[in-house]
Amino acid sequence: MAMMRAIGLMSGTSLDGVDIALIETDGERVHVVKGHNNFLEPLGPTGYRGYADDEKALLRAATKDAESVLHPGDRPGRLPEAEAFVTLAHAEAVERFLEEHGLAASEIDVIGFHGQTVIHRPDQRISIQIGDGQALASRLGIPVVSDLRRADIEAGGQGAPLVPVFHKALAEASGFDGPFGILNIGGVANATLIDSKGGVIAFDTGPGNALIDEWMQEREGKNLDDGGRTAARGRPDEQLLAWLLTHPFFFRKPPKSLDRNWFSHKLAGQLSTEDGAATLTAFTARAVARALDHAPEVPTRWIVAGGGARNGELVRLLNYHLRAEITTADAIGWSSAYLEAQAFAYLAVRSLKGLPITLPSTTGVREELTGGVLARP
């Protein structure tokens, strides 16, 4: 199958901005180059368009308004305004990316557009990622695949996580054998577990960075706990942690997915800034360890990606609780920051070719299923 050039766009639940990544793939293989000492070369150029404070405030307001949604087509409150903004921000981000890398729109075969998740309730068959794929395709002059969760949700799946098929392809191209896990820590954390026979299961493990980021924003006016330094100075509240881990989500067998609104940083409100950060960071790490209760084969090695890979205290806690080799994606030549954007580029190509993007073992859908809505310029 011919290789295609695809751009992936990801705006996660941490609400920090738009990640952009270009990869080459035929929808099955990922083009990986091994350099010196088998260090993997980057898959392609990447870019980023951060959200300003007022833009983040708009997205937070839209996420709040989305709580009243009863049907997938509902757009109450500020959701229409936020959807127009998300589309514009992604369009501007792609235009700047193409210009910076000397690329023409005609050189790109497809864009995978995740959009901004404002609500995720698969049990009600609702998962809304705002962003207008047709408007984006028309402005950029490039085909766009969006709404990648819908088909899975409508077929009774969780609609998340979507990245495991890319994780498996990237692992195979990189020469990695199981049992090992890929842990992506964005606003919500999700794990892909690949066993020694190449079998895959995947699920959300629990909160990722979202609670920590919101805690730091409220207490310190900062976007995140840089390197986990605040958490490292505190002591976790063991009683609160034990209670948090009794939430029914942690007892459910995978596949399963999490709405980021199920937990709030305000649960630690009685604690000092340092102790609260320590507690919420420990919560993320222990939720991952708790997830191994459902693993058919416990990973001996983990690759950690997402914003959480830059949180030194969180990585330290993962080392302690998982009792396995922990490697960040950047340390092996993958991209901690842009792995999900790369995944949506890959998924867009698979969608174009009618290949499965979700599996019974990753979302709980009854059979392998393709997905995505194609918009042409």
Tab-separated table of C-alpha atoms in Angstrom:
chain	number	residue	atom	x	y	z
A	1	MET	CA	0.000	0.000	0.000
A	2	ALA	CA	1.244	3.469	-0.880
A	3	MET	CA	2.542	5.678	1.880
A	4	MET	CA	0.566	8.858	2.562
A	5	ARG	CA	1.519	12.106	4.252
A	6	ALA	CA	-0.884	12.923	7.034
A	7	ILE	CA	-1.149	15.671	9.633
A	8	GLY	CA	-2.652	14.884	13.025
A	9	LEU	CA	-4.206	17.499	15.300
A	10	MET	CA	-4.809	16.965	19.008
A	11	SER	CA	-6.288	19.297	21.613
A	12	GLY	CA	-6.470	17.396	24.877
A	13	THR	CA	-8.525	17.647	28.037
A	14	SER	CA	-5.716	19.582	29.717
A	15	LEU	CA	-6.846	22.527	27.522
A	16	ASP	CA	-3.294	23.751	26.918
A	17	GLY	CA	-3.295	24.045	23.125
A	18	VAL	CA	-3.112	22.317	19.744
A	19	ASP	CA	-0.473	19.673	19.006
A	20	ILE	CA	0.427	19.163	15.325
A	21	ALA	CA	2.373	16.259	13.821
A	22	LEU	CA	3.192	15.066	10.310
A	23	ILE	CA	3.830	11.370	9.637
A	24	GLU	CA	4.100	9.020	6.667
A	25	THR	CA	2.039	5.834	6.771
A	26	ASP	CA	0.028	3.469	4.599
A	27	GLY	CA	-2.490	3.026	7.391
A	28	GLU	CA	-0.793	-0.146	8.620
A	29	ARG	CA	2.929	0.474	8.792
A	30	VAL	CA	4.520	3.516	10.379
A	31	HIS	CA	7.703	4.775	8.715
A	32	VAL	CA	10.364	4.512	11.443
A	33	VAL	CA	14.084	5.170	10.959
A	34	LYS	CA	16.662	3.799	13.408
A	35	GLY	CA	19.697	5.981	13.955
A	36	HIS	CA	22.854	5.587	16.038
A	37	ASN	CA	22.628	2.861	18.725
A	38	ASN	CA	19.111	2.017	17.457
A	39	PHE	CA	17.797	5.360	18.704
A	40	LEU	CA	14.621	6.056	16.732
A	41	GLU	CA	14.518	9.159	14.583
A	42	PRO	CA	11.463	11.451	14.826
A	43	LEU	CA	8.537	10.357	12.668
A	44	GLY	CA	8.210	13.836	11.183
A	45	PRO	CA	8.032	17.546	12.046
A	46	THR	CA	5.795	18.732	14.863
A	47	GLY	CA	4.300	22.019	15.992
A	48	TYR	CA	2.248	23.603	18.739
A	49	ARG	CA	-0.274	26.414	19.097
A	50	GLY	CA	-0.905	27.283	22.740
A	51	TYR	CA	-4.189	28.628	24.046
A	52	ALA	CA	-4.237	32.061	25.676
A	53	ASP	CA	-5.851	32.492	29.076
A	54	ASP	CA	-9.095	33.893	27.639
A	55	GLU	CA	-9.264	31.023	25.159
A	56	LYS	CA	-8.822	28.486	27.944
A	57	ALA	CA	-11.568	30.253	29.897
A	58	LEU	CA	-13.904	29.902	26.908
A	59	LEU	CA	-13.175	26.172	26.633
A	60	ARG	CA	-13.669	25.655	30.361
A	61	ALA	CA	-17.018	27.481	30.145
A	62	ALA	CA	-18.053	25.364	27.162
A	63	THR	CA	-17.098	22.191	29.013
A	64	LYS	CA	-19.255	23.325	31.925
A	65	ASP	CA	-22.174	24.102	29.599
A	66	ALA	CA	-21.806	20.667	28.018
A	67	GLU	CA	-22.893	19.068	31.285
A	68	SER	CA	-26.504	19.837	30.282
A	69	VAL	CA	-26.224	18.000	26.950
A	70	LEU	CA	-28.880	15.309	26.500
A	71	HIS	CA	-28.336	14.453	22.825
A	72	PRO	CA	-25.166	14.312	20.652
A	73	GLY	CA	-26.322	17.257	18.527
A	74	ASP	CA	-26.992	19.597	21.473
A	75	ARG	CA	-24.852	22.746	21.656
A	76	PRO	CA	-26.048	24.746	24.695
A	77	GLY	CA	-24.530	27.888	26.152
A	78	ARG	CA	-21.113	28.858	24.805
A	79	LEU	CA	-20.547	25.640	22.870
A	80	PRO	CA	-21.208	27.222	19.420
A	81	GLU	CA	-18.735	30.026	20.169
A	82	ALA	CA	-16.166	27.530	21.436
A	83	GLU	CA	-16.630	25.300	18.385
A	84	ALA	CA	-15.984	28.226	16.032
A	85	PHE	CA	-12.874	29.137	18.031
A	86	VAL	CA	-11.518	25.564	18.039
A	87	THR	CA	-11.941	25.342	14.256
A	88	LEU	CA	-10.222	28.701	13.703
A	89	ALA	CA	-7.359	27.919	16.092
A	90	HIS	CA	-6.661	24.607	14.365
A	91	ALA	CA	-6.807	26.200	10.920
A	92	GLU	CA	-4.322	28.896	11.936
A	93	ALA	CA	-2.081	26.295	13.539
A	94	VAL	CA	-1.941	24.192	10.370
A	95	GLU	CA	-1.333	27.220	8.150
A	96	ARG	CA	1.592	28.330	10.310
A	97	PHE	CA	2.934	24.759	10.459
A	98	LEU	CA	2.893	24.401	6.669
A	99	GLU	CA	4.607	27.754	6.225
A	100	GLU	CA	7.310	27.016	8.802
A	101	HIS	CA	8.169	23.702	7.141
A	102	GLY	CA	7.938	24.867	3.545
A	103	LEU	CA	4.996	22.622	2.744
A	104	ALA	CA	2.101	23.210	0.377
A	105	ALA	CA	-1.428	22.036	1.117
A	106	SER	CA	-1.260	19.886	-2.005
A	107	GLU	CA	1.561	17.858	-0.411
A	108	ILE	CA	-0.687	16.690	2.445
A	109	ASP	CA	-3.072	13.803	1.754
A	110	VAL	CA	-5.277	14.092	4.812
A	111	ILE	CA	-5.666	15.714	8.231
A	112	GLY	CA	-6.842	13.823	11.313
A	113	PHE	CA	-8.789	16.339	13.419
A	114	HIS	CA	-9.606	15.220	16.966
A	115	GLY	CA	-11.360	18.398	18.075
A	116	GLN	CA	-11.880	19.400	21.707
A	117	THR	CA	-13.694	16.959	23.976
A	118	VAL	CA	-16.297	18.747	26.086
A	119	ILE	CA	-18.241	15.726	27.324
A	120	HIS	CA	-17.719	11.972	27.248
A	121	ARG	CA	-20.600	9.768	28.403
A	122	PRO	CA	-20.384	6.529	26.432
A	123	ASP	CA	-23.024	4.856	28.621
A	124	GLN	CA	-25.467	7.442	27.179
A	125	ARG	CA	-23.877	7.130	23.715
A	126	ILE	CA	-22.676	10.708	23.900
A	127	SER	CA	-19.135	11.932	23.252
A	128	ILE	CA	-18.733	15.411	21.823
A	129	GLN	CA	-15.536	16.760	20.282
A	130	ILE	CA	-16.267	20.287	19.110
A	131	GLY	CA	-14.719	21.516	15.876
A	132	ASP	CA	-16.095	21.796	12.328
A	133	GLY	CA	-14.278	19.333	10.059
A	134	GLN	CA	-15.924	20.631	6.882
A	135	ALA	CA	-15.031	24.247	7.651
A	136	LEU	CA	-11.437	23.197	8.360
A	137	ALA	CA	-11.175	21.252	5.080
A	138	SER	CA	-12.663	24.127	3.084
A	139	ARG	CA	-10.279	26.703	4.532
A	140	LEU	CA	-7.124	24.583	4.241
A	141	GLY	CA	-7.889	22.864	0.928
A	142	ILE	CA	-7.021	19.471	2.467
A	143	PRO	CA	-9.340	16.502	3.188
A	144	VAL	CA	-10.151	16.254	6.903
A	145	VAL	CA	-11.246	13.212	8.909
A	146	SER	CA	-12.972	14.170	12.157
A	147	ASP	CA	-15.535	12.830	14.632
A	148	LEU	CA	-13.458	9.680	15.033
A	149	ARG	CA	-15.274	8.435	18.133
A	150	ARG	CA	-18.837	8.549	16.852
A	151	ALA	CA	-19.114	5.214	15.047
A	152	ASP	CA	-17.680	3.324	18.013
A	153	ILE	CA	-19.985	5.084	20.489
A	154	GLU	CA	-23.045	4.431	18.317
A	155	ALA	CA	-22.076	0.745	18.097
A	156	GLY	CA	-21.977	0.481	21.889
A	157	GLY	CA	-18.243	0.984	22.419
A	158	GLN	CA	-16.534	3.363	24.827
A	159	GLY	CA	-15.194	5.542	22.014
A	160	ALA	CA	-11.887	5.707	23.894
A	161	PRO	CA	-9.021	5.284	23.981
A	162	LEU	CA	-8.450	5.659	20.227
A	163	VAL	CA	-4.659	5.542	20.093
A	164	PRO	CA	-3.938	1.821	20.800
A	165	VAL	CA	-3.895	0.734	17.123
A	166	PHE	CA	-1.194	3.371	16.547
A	167	HIS	CA	0.685	2.317	19.677
A	168	LYS	CA	0.777	-1.260	18.392
A	169	ALA	CA	1.940	-0.229	14.907
A	170	LEU	CA	4.641	2.029	16.346
A	171	ALA	CA	5.815	-0.666	18.748
A	172	GLU	CA	6.059	-3.222	15.936
A	173	ALA	CA	7.943	-0.787	13.695
A	174	SER	CA	10.316	-0.047	16.581
A	175	GLY	CA	11.018	-3.730	17.210
A	176	PHE	CA	9.500	-3.858	20.722
A	177	ASP	CA	8.103	-7.123	22.058
A	178	GLY	CA	5.651	-7.611	24.906
A	179	PRO	CA	4.748	-7.788	27.608
A	180	PHE	CA	4.972	-4.035	27.876
A	181	GLY	CA	2.745	-1.030	28.361
A	182	ILE	CA	2.444	2.382	26.783
A	183	LEU	CA	1.094	4.948	29.217
A	184	ASN	CA	-0.156	8.248	27.858
A	185	ILE	CA	-0.675	10.849	30.577
A	186	GLY	CA	-2.674	13.774	29.260
A	187	GLY	CA	-5.606	15.341	31.081
A	188	VAL	CA	-6.800	11.746	31.510
A	189	ALA	CA	-4.328	8.839	31.553
A	190	ASN	CA	-4.745	5.804	29.322
A	191	ALA	CA	-2.759	2.610	28.924
A	192	THR	CA	-2.151	0.231	26.038
A	193	LEU	CA	-0.961	-3.200	27.175
A	194	ILE	CA	0.696	-5.479	24.612
A	195	ASP	CA	1.245	-9.059	25.746
A	196	SER	CA	3.972	-11.485	24.726
A	197	LYS	CA	1.787	-12.830	21.889
A	198	GLY	CA	1.042	-9.382	20.452
A	199	GLY	CA	-2.446	-9.139	21.929
A	200	VAL	CA	-3.658	-5.674	22.888
A	201	ILE	CA	-5.962	-4.322	25.567
A	202	ALA	CA	-6.417	-0.652	26.340
A	203	PHE	CA	-8.355	1.548	28.739
A	204	ASP	CA	-8.308	4.788	30.668
A	205	THR	CA	-6.557	4.286	33.994
A	206	GLY	CA	-7.894	7.394	35.728
A	207	PRO	CA	-7.020	11.088	36.007
A	208	GLY	CA	-3.800	12.225	34.371
A	209	ASN	CA	-2.546	15.803	34.573
A	210	ALA	CA	-5.916	17.577	34.713
A	211	LEU	CA	-6.413	17.572	38.478
A	212	ILE	CA	-2.788	18.538	39.156
A	213	ASP	CA	-2.928	21.366	36.608
A	214	GLU	CA	-6.209	22.709	37.975
A	215	TRP	CA	-4.829	22.556	41.520
A	216	MET	CA	-1.742	24.562	40.552
A	217	GLN	CA	-3.838	27.083	38.623
A	218	GLU	CA	-6.098	27.666	41.612
A	219	ARG	CA	-3.378	27.765	44.270
A	220	GLU	CA	-0.412	29.291	42.435
A	221	GLY	CA	-1.777	30.753	39.193
A	222	LYS	CA	0.472	28.337	37.275
A	223	ASN	CA	-0.508	26.083	34.385
A	224	LEU	CA	1.190	23.009	35.855
A	225	ASP	CA	3.454	21.642	38.554
A	226	ASP	CA	6.741	22.101	36.707
A	227	GLY	CA	8.675	18.867	36.986
A	228	GLY	CA	6.482	17.812	39.920
A	229	ARG	CA	8.560	19.999	42.242
A	230	THR	CA	5.592	21.189	44.317
A	231	ALA	CA	4.337	17.635	44.808
A	232	ALA	CA	7.832	16.499	45.767
A	233	ARG	CA	7.802	18.943	48.705
A	234	GLY	CA	4.465	17.664	50.031
A	235	ARG	CA	3.093	14.555	51.683
A	236	PRO	CA	0.088	12.731	50.224
A	237	ASP	CA	-3.034	12.391	52.335
A	238	GLU	CA	-3.276	8.607	52.613
A	239	GLN	CA	-6.834	8.610	53.939
A	240	LEU	CA	-8.067	10.730	51.039
A	241	LEU	CA	-6.173	8.568	48.538
A	242	ALA	CA	-7.691	5.378	49.920
A	243	TRP	CA	-11.162	6.895	49.594
A	244	LEU	CA	-10.556	8.140	46.030
A	245	LEU	CA	-9.482	4.679	44.931
A	246	THR	CA	-12.812	3.217	46.075
A	247	HIS	CA	-14.564	4.967	43.160
A	248	PRO	CA	-16.528	2.385	41.108
A	249	PHE	CA	-14.469	3.203	38.007
A	250	PHE	CA	-11.444	1.414	39.427
A	251	PHE	CA	-13.380	-1.810	39.975
A	252	ARG	CA	-14.744	-1.971	36.432
A	253	LYS	CA	-13.023	-4.343	34.054
A	254	PRO	CA	-11.673	-2.868	30.829
A	255	PRO	CA	-12.338	-1.710	28.229
A	256	LYS	CA	-13.422	1.444	30.040
A	257	SER	CA	-13.085	5.189	29.656
A	258	LEU	CA	-13.280	8.147	31.981
A	259	ASP	CA	-15.029	11.497	31.789
A	260	ARG	CA	-12.550	13.978	33.236
A	261	ASN	CA	-15.370	15.621	35.192
A	262	TRP	CA	-15.818	12.534	37.385
A	263	PHE	CA	-13.050	13.773	39.694
A	264	SER	CA	-12.244	17.261	40.927
A	265	HIS	CA	-9.095	18.822	42.349
A	266	LYS	CA	-11.344	20.441	44.954
A	267	LEU	CA	-11.452	17.094	46.777
A	268	ALA	CA	-8.035	18.062	48.150
A	269	GLY	CA	-9.182	21.564	49.085
A	270	GLN	CA	-8.458	21.232	52.800
A	271	LEU	CA	-4.759	20.468	52.181
A	272	SER	CA	-1.767	22.766	51.778
A	273	THR	CA	-0.589	23.526	48.255
A	274	GLU	CA	2.294	21.058	48.518
A	275	ASP	CA	0.298	18.274	50.170
A	276	GLY	CA	-2.562	18.697	47.708
A	277	ALA	CA	-0.184	18.463	44.752
A	278	ALA	CA	1.441	15.399	46.326
A	279	THR	CA	-1.941	13.751	46.869
A	280	LEU	CA	-3.246	14.379	43.348
A	281	THR	CA	0.041	13.258	41.788
A	282	ALA	CA	0.001	10.087	43.871
A	283	PHE	CA	-3.615	9.525	42.825
A	284	THR	CA	-2.626	9.468	39.139
A	285	ALA	CA	0.256	7.043	39.800
A	286	ARG	CA	-1.682	4.690	42.063
A	287	ALA	CA	-4.609	4.602	39.644
A	288	VAL	CA	-2.205	3.265	36.989
A	289	ALA	CA	-0.917	0.625	39.399
A	290	ARG	CA	-4.479	-0.260	40.341
A	291	ALA	CA	-5.249	-0.809	36.653
A	292	LEU	CA	-2.871	-3.764	36.611
A	293	ASP	CA	-5.460	-5.694	38.605
A	294	HIS	CA	-7.123	-6.153	35.223
A	295	ALA	CA	-3.986	-6.954	33.170
A	296	PRO	CA	-3.807	-10.517	31.791
A	297	GLU	CA	-0.024	-10.185	31.663
A	298	VAL	CA	1.783	-7.588	33.790
A	299	PRO	CA	4.161	-5.408	31.736
A	300	THR	CA	7.851	-5.636	32.535
A	301	ARG	CA	8.497	-2.374	30.714
A	302	TRP	CA	6.535	0.861	30.348
A	303	ILE	CA	6.947	3.719	27.883
A	304	VAL	CA	5.467	6.922	29.305
A	305	ALA	CA	4.250	9.719	27.027
A	306	GLY	CA	2.124	12.846	27.266
A	307	GLY	CA	2.644	15.844	29.501
A	308	GLY	CA	2.994	13.569	32.524
A	309	ALA	CA	6.298	12.260	31.157
A	310	ARG	CA	7.824	15.642	32.046
A	311	ASN	CA	6.652	15.428	35.668
A	312	GLY	CA	9.662	13.977	37.465
A	313	GLU	CA	7.786	13.270	40.692
A	314	LEU	CA	5.030	11.435	38.837
A	315	VAL	CA	7.572	9.311	36.939
A	316	ARG	CA	9.325	8.547	40.254
A	317	LEU	CA	6.053	7.352	41.763
A	318	LEU	CA	5.317	5.222	38.700
A	319	ASN	CA	8.719	3.597	39.096
A	320	TYR	CA	7.884	2.792	42.705
A	321	HIS	CA	4.350	1.484	42.204
A	322	LEU	CA	4.720	-0.376	38.909
A	323	ARG	CA	7.928	-2.205	39.820
A	324	ALA	CA	8.985	-2.305	36.176
A	325	GLU	CA	11.379	-0.573	33.809
A	326	ILE	CA	10.055	2.927	33.109
A	327	THR	CA	11.223	4.787	29.997
A	328	THR	CA	9.906	8.086	28.661
A	329	ALA	CA	8.951	8.208	25.008
A	330	ASP	CA	11.564	10.895	24.350
A	331	ALA	CA	14.334	8.684	25.744
A	332	ILE	CA	13.839	6.129	22.943
A	333	GLY	CA	13.187	8.555	20.101
A	334	TRP	CA	9.406	8.582	20.262
A	335	SER	CA	7.676	11.860	21.108
A	336	SER	CA	6.211	12.347	24.565
A	337	ALA	CA	4.508	15.568	23.548
A	338	TYR	CA	3.209	14.648	20.092
A	339	LEU	CA	2.410	10.933	20.259
A	340	GLU	CA	-1.348	11.541	20.243
A	341	ALA	CA	-1.190	14.001	17.353
A	342	GLN	CA	0.812	11.411	15.415
A	343	ALA	CA	-1.841	8.843	16.301
A	344	PHE	CA	-4.633	10.939	14.808
A	345	ALA	CA	-2.679	11.347	11.586
A	346	TYR	CA	-2.407	7.538	11.475
A	347	LEU	CA	-6.097	7.068	12.290
A	348	ALA	CA	-7.108	9.463	9.510
A	349	VAL	CA	-5.307	7.326	6.941
A	350	ARG	CA	-6.855	4.159	8.337
A	351	SER	CA	-10.267	5.819	8.129
A	352	LEU	CA	-9.706	6.754	4.479
A	353	LYS	CA	-8.858	3.128	3.703
A	354	GLY	CA	-11.713	1.648	5.724
A	355	LEU	CA	-9.365	-0.041	8.198
A	356	PRO	CA	-10.367	-0.656	11.832
A	357	ILE	CA	-9.533	2.057	14.346
A	358	THR	CA	-11.238	0.494	17.375
A	359	LEU	CA	-11.254	-3.101	18.605
A	360	PRO	CA	-13.298	-5.116	21.100
A	361	SER	CA	-10.250	-5.214	23.390
A	362	THR	CA	-9.695	-1.444	23.307
A	363	THR	CA	-13.173	0.096	23.462
A	364	GLY	CA	-15.480	-2.860	24.073
A	365	VAL	CA	-17.176	-2.494	20.688
A	366	ARG	CA	-18.642	-5.780	19.437
A	367	GLU	CA	-16.335	-6.116	16.410
A	368	GLU	CA	-13.414	-4.312	14.794
A	369	LEU	CA	-14.708	-1.015	13.485
A	370	THR	CA	-13.519	1.810	11.271
A	371	GLY	CA	-14.713	5.343	11.945
A	372	GLY	CA	-14.385	9.026	11.197
A	373	VAL	CA	-16.282	11.505	9.040
A	374	LEU	CA	-14.522	12.627	5.847
A	375	ALA	CA	-14.853	16.243	4.726
A	376	ARG	CA	-13.431	17.250	1.337
A	377	PRO	CA	-12.440	20.815	0.423
